[in-house]
Coordinates of C-alpha atoms in Angstrom, one line a residue:
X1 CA 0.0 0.0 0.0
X2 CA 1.7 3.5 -0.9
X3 CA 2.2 5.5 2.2
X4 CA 2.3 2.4 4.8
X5 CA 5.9 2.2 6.5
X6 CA 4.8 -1.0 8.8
X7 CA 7.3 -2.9 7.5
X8 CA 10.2 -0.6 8.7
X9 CA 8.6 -0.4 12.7
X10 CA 10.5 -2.3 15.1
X11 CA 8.4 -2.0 17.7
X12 CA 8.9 -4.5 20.1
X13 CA 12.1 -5.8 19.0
X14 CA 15.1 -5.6 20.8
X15 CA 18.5 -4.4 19.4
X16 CA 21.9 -5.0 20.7
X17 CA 24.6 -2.8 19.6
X18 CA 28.3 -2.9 20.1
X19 CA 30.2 0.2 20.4
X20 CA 27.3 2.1 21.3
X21 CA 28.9 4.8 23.6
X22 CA 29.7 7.6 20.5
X23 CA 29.7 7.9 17.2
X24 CA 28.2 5.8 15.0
X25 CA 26.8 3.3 17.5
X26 CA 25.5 6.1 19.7
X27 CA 23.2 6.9 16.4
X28 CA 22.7 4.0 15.6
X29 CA 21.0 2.8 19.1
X30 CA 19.1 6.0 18.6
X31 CA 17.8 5.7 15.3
X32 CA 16.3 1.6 16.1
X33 CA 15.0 3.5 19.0
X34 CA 13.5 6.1 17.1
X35 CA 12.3 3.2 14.9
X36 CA 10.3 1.5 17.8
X37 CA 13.2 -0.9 18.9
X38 CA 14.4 -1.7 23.0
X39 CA 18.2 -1.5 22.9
X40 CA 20.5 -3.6 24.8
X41 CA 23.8 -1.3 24.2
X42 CA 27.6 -2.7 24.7
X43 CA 31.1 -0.7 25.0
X44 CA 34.0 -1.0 26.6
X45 CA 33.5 2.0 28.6
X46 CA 30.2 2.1 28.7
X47 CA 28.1 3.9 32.3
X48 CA 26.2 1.4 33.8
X49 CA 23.2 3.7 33.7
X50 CA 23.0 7.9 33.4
X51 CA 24.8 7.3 29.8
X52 CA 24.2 9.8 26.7
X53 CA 23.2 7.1 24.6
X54 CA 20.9 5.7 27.2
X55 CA 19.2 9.4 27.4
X56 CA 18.9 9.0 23.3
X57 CA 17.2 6.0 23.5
X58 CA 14.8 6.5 26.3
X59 CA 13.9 10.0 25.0
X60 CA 12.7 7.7 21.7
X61 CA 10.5 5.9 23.9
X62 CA 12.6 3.2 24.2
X63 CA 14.0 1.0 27.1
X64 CA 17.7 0.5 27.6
X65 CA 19.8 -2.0 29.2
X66 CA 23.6 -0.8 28.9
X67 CA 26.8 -3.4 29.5
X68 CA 30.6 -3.2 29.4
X69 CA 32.7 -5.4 27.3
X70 CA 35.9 -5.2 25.9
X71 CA 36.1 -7.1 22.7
X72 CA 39.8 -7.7 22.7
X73 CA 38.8 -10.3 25.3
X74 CA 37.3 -14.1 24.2
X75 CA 36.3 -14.6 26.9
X76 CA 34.4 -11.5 28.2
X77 CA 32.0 -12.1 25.1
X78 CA 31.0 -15.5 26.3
X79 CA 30.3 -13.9 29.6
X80 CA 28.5 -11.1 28.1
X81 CA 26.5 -13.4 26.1
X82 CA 25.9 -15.7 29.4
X83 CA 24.9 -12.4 31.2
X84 CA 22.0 -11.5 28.5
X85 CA 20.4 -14.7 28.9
X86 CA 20.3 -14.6 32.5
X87 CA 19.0 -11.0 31.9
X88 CA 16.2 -12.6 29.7
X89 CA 17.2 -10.7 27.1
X90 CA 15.9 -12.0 23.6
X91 CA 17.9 -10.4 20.9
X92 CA 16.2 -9.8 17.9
X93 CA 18.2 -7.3 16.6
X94 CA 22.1 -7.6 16.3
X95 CA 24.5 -4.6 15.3
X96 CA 27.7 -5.6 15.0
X97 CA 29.7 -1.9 15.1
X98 CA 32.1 -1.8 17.7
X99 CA 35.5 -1.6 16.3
X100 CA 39.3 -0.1 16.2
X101 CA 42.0 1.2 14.1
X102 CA 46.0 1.0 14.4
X103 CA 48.1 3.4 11.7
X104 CA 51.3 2.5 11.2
X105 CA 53.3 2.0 7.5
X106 CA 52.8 -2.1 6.6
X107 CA 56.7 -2.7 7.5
X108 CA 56.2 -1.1 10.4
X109 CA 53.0 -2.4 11.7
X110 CA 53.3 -4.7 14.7
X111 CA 52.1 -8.4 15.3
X112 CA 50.2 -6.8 18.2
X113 CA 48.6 -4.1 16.6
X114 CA 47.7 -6.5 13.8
X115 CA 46.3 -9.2 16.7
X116 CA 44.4 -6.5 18.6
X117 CA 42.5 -5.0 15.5
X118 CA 41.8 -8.7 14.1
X119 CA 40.4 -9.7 17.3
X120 CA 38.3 -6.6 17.9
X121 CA 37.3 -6.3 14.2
X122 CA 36.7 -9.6 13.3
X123 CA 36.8 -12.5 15.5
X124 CA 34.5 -11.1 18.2
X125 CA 31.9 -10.0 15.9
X126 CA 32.2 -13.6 14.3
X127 CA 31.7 -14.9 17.8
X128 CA 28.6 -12.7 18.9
X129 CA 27.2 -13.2 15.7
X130 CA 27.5 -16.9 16.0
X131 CA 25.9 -17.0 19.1
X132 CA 23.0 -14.5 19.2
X133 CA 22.6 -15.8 15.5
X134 CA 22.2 -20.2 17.2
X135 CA 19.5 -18.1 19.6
X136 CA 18.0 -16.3 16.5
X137 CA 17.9 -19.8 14.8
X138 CA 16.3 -21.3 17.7
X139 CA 13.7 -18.4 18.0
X140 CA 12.6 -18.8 14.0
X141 CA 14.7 -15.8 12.8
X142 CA 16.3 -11.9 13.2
X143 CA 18.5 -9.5 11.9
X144 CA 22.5 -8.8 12.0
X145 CA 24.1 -5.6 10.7
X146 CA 27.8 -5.5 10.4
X147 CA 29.3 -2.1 10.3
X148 CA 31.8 -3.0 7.0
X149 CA 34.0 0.0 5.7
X150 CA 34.7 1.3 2.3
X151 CA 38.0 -0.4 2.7
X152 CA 36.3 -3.8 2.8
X153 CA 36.5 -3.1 -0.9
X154 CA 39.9 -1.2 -0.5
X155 CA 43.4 -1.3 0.5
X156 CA 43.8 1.9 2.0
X157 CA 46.9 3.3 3.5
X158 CA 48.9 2.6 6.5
X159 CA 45.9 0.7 8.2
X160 CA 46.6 -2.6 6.9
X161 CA 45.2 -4.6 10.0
X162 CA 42.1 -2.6 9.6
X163 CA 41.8 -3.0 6.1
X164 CA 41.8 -6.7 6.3
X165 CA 39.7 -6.7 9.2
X166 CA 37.2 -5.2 7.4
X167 CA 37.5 -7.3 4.5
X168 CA 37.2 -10.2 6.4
X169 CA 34.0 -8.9 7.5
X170 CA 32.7 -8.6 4.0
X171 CA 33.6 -12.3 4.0
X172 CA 31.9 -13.4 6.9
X173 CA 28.8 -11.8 6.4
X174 CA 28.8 -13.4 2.7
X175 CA 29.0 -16.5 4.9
X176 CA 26.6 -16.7 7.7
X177 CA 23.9 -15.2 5.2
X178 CA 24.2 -18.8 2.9
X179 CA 23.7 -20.6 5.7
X180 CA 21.3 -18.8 7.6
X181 CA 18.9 -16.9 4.6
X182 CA 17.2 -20.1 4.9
X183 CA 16.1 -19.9 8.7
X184 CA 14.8 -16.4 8.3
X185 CA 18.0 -14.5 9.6
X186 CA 19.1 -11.8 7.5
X187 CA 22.7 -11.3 7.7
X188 CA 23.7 -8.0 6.0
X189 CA 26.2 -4.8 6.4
X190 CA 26.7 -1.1 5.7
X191 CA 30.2 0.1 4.5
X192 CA 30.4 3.8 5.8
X193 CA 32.6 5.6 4.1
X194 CA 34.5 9.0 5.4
X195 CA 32.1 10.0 8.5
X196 CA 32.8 12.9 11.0
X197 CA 33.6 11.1 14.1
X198 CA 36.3 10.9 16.7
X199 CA 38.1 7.8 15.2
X200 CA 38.7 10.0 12.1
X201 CA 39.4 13.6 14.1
X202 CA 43.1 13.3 12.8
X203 CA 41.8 13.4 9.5
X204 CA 39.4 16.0 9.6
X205 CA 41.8 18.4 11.1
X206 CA 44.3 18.0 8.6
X207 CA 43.1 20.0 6.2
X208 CA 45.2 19.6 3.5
X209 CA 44.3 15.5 3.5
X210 CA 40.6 16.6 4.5
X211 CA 40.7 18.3 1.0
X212 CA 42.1 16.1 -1.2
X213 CA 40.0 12.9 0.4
X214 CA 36.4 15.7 0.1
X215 CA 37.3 15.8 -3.8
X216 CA 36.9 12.6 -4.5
X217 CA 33.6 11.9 -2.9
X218 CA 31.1 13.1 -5.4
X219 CA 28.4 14.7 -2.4
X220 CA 32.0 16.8 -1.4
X221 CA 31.4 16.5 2.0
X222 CA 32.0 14.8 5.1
X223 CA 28.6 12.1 6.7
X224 CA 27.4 12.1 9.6
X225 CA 26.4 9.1 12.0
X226 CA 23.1 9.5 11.5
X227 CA 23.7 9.0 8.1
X228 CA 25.0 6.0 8.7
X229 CA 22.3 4.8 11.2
X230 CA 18.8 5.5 8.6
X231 CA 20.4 2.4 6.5
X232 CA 21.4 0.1 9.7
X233 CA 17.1 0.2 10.6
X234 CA 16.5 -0.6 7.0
X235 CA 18.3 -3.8 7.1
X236 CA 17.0 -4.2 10.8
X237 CA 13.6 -4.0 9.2
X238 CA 11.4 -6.4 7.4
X239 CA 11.2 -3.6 4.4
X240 CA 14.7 -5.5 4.0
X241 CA 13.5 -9.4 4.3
X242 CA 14.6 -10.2 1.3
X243 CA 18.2 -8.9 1.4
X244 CA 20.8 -11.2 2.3
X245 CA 24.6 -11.2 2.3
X246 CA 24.8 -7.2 1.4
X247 CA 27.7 -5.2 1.6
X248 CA 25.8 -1.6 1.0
X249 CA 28.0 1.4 0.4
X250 CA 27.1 4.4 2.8
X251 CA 29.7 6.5 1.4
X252 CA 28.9 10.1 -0.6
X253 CA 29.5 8.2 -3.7
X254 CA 32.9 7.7 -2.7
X255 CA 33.0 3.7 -4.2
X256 CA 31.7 5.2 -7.6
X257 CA 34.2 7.6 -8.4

């Protein structure tokens, strides 16, 4: 019917998203909010309670249930994932965003920069995935949104643990969707490209590099988180049901030029 947006309310749904304390995650747990969505929001450094993203969400109407957890650690997923079942929390809604970022030139770059950024980046969102997605099975389906990068698709400069992080994500989302289209979880992800956040402050303030990068993106201009979040509650939506294993470019136009 032309004018109904039913299919993109998430009412009653609960979200769980990773790296939810700033940035990108902050808008993102407001925009499923805003949607309709509960959201169960995870950081490192995230406040118990009294948090800004907690104020976001509830201001949407929205309840919010915030935990700390610091990715780099194995172990304190499987206790974060323990925790949420003793909490009785039913995820419906998985956004996997919480990531990291060493520079350094490639001969230069560290086994433990590499193994930090690999683990954050890509193993732990393989392992939340893989076990919210066995309790999404179990429950007859649900939604997970990997937060990709335009340099899934790129090689970038002096990030090469990040860069193959990222593709690796590409890869793994590819993955879990042929196996798990067929039980009704969508497995998806947004590649944001050059966004005004803190994680790229250093690059923004160069204004020289800010320049030269603003050139080649066809909208000439920096995005914004909330940018970035209006596509994560599309694929957290039914209007997406029938997407699987997408890598969709959130980027100016930046993958075009």
């Amino acid at each position: 019917m032309a004018g109904d947006l039913s299919h993109f309310d998430l009412s009653g749904r609960t979200a769980l998203v990773t790296g939810c304390r700033r940035g990108i995650g902050r808008a993102i747990a407001a925009g499923l909010a805003r949607a309709g969505a509960d959201v169960v929001g995870v950081s490192a450094s995230l406040e118990p309670t009294g948090s800004d993203v907690e104020a976001d969400v509830t201001g949407h109407g929205g309840r919010f249930a915030g935990y700390r957890c610091d990715f780099a650690d194995r172990q304190a997923i499987y206790r974060l994932v323990e925790t949420l079942d003793a909490d009785d929390h039913a995820i419906d809604i998985l956004v996997n965003n919480a990531g990291t970022i060493r520079r350094a030139p490639a001969a230069e770059h560290a086994d433990a920069d590499w193994d930090h950024v690999m683990e954050v980046n890509a193993s732990a969102p393989f392992i939340l995935s893989r076990e919210i997605g066995r309790r999404m099975i179990e429950r007859g389906g649900g939604k997970i949104v990997f937060v990709a990068s335009i340099l899934s698709f790129q090689g970038g400069i002096t990030v090469p643990g990040y860069a193959a992080s990222k593709g690796a994500i590409a890869q793994i989302v590819r993955a879990l969707a042929n196996e798990w289209a067929p039980q009704n979880v969508n497995v998806n992800a947004i590649a944001p490209g050059y966004i005004a956040t803190d994680i790229n402050t250093g690059l923004q303030t160069d204004q020289a590099r800010s320049a030269e990068l603003m050139a080649r993106v066809p909208v000439g201009r920096w995005g914004t988180a909330e940018e970035i979040a209006d596509p994560v509650v599309f694929l957290a939506s039914e209007a997406a049901r029938f997407v699987h294993g997408a890598i969709l470019p959130v980027d100016g136009g930046w993958l075009a030029r």
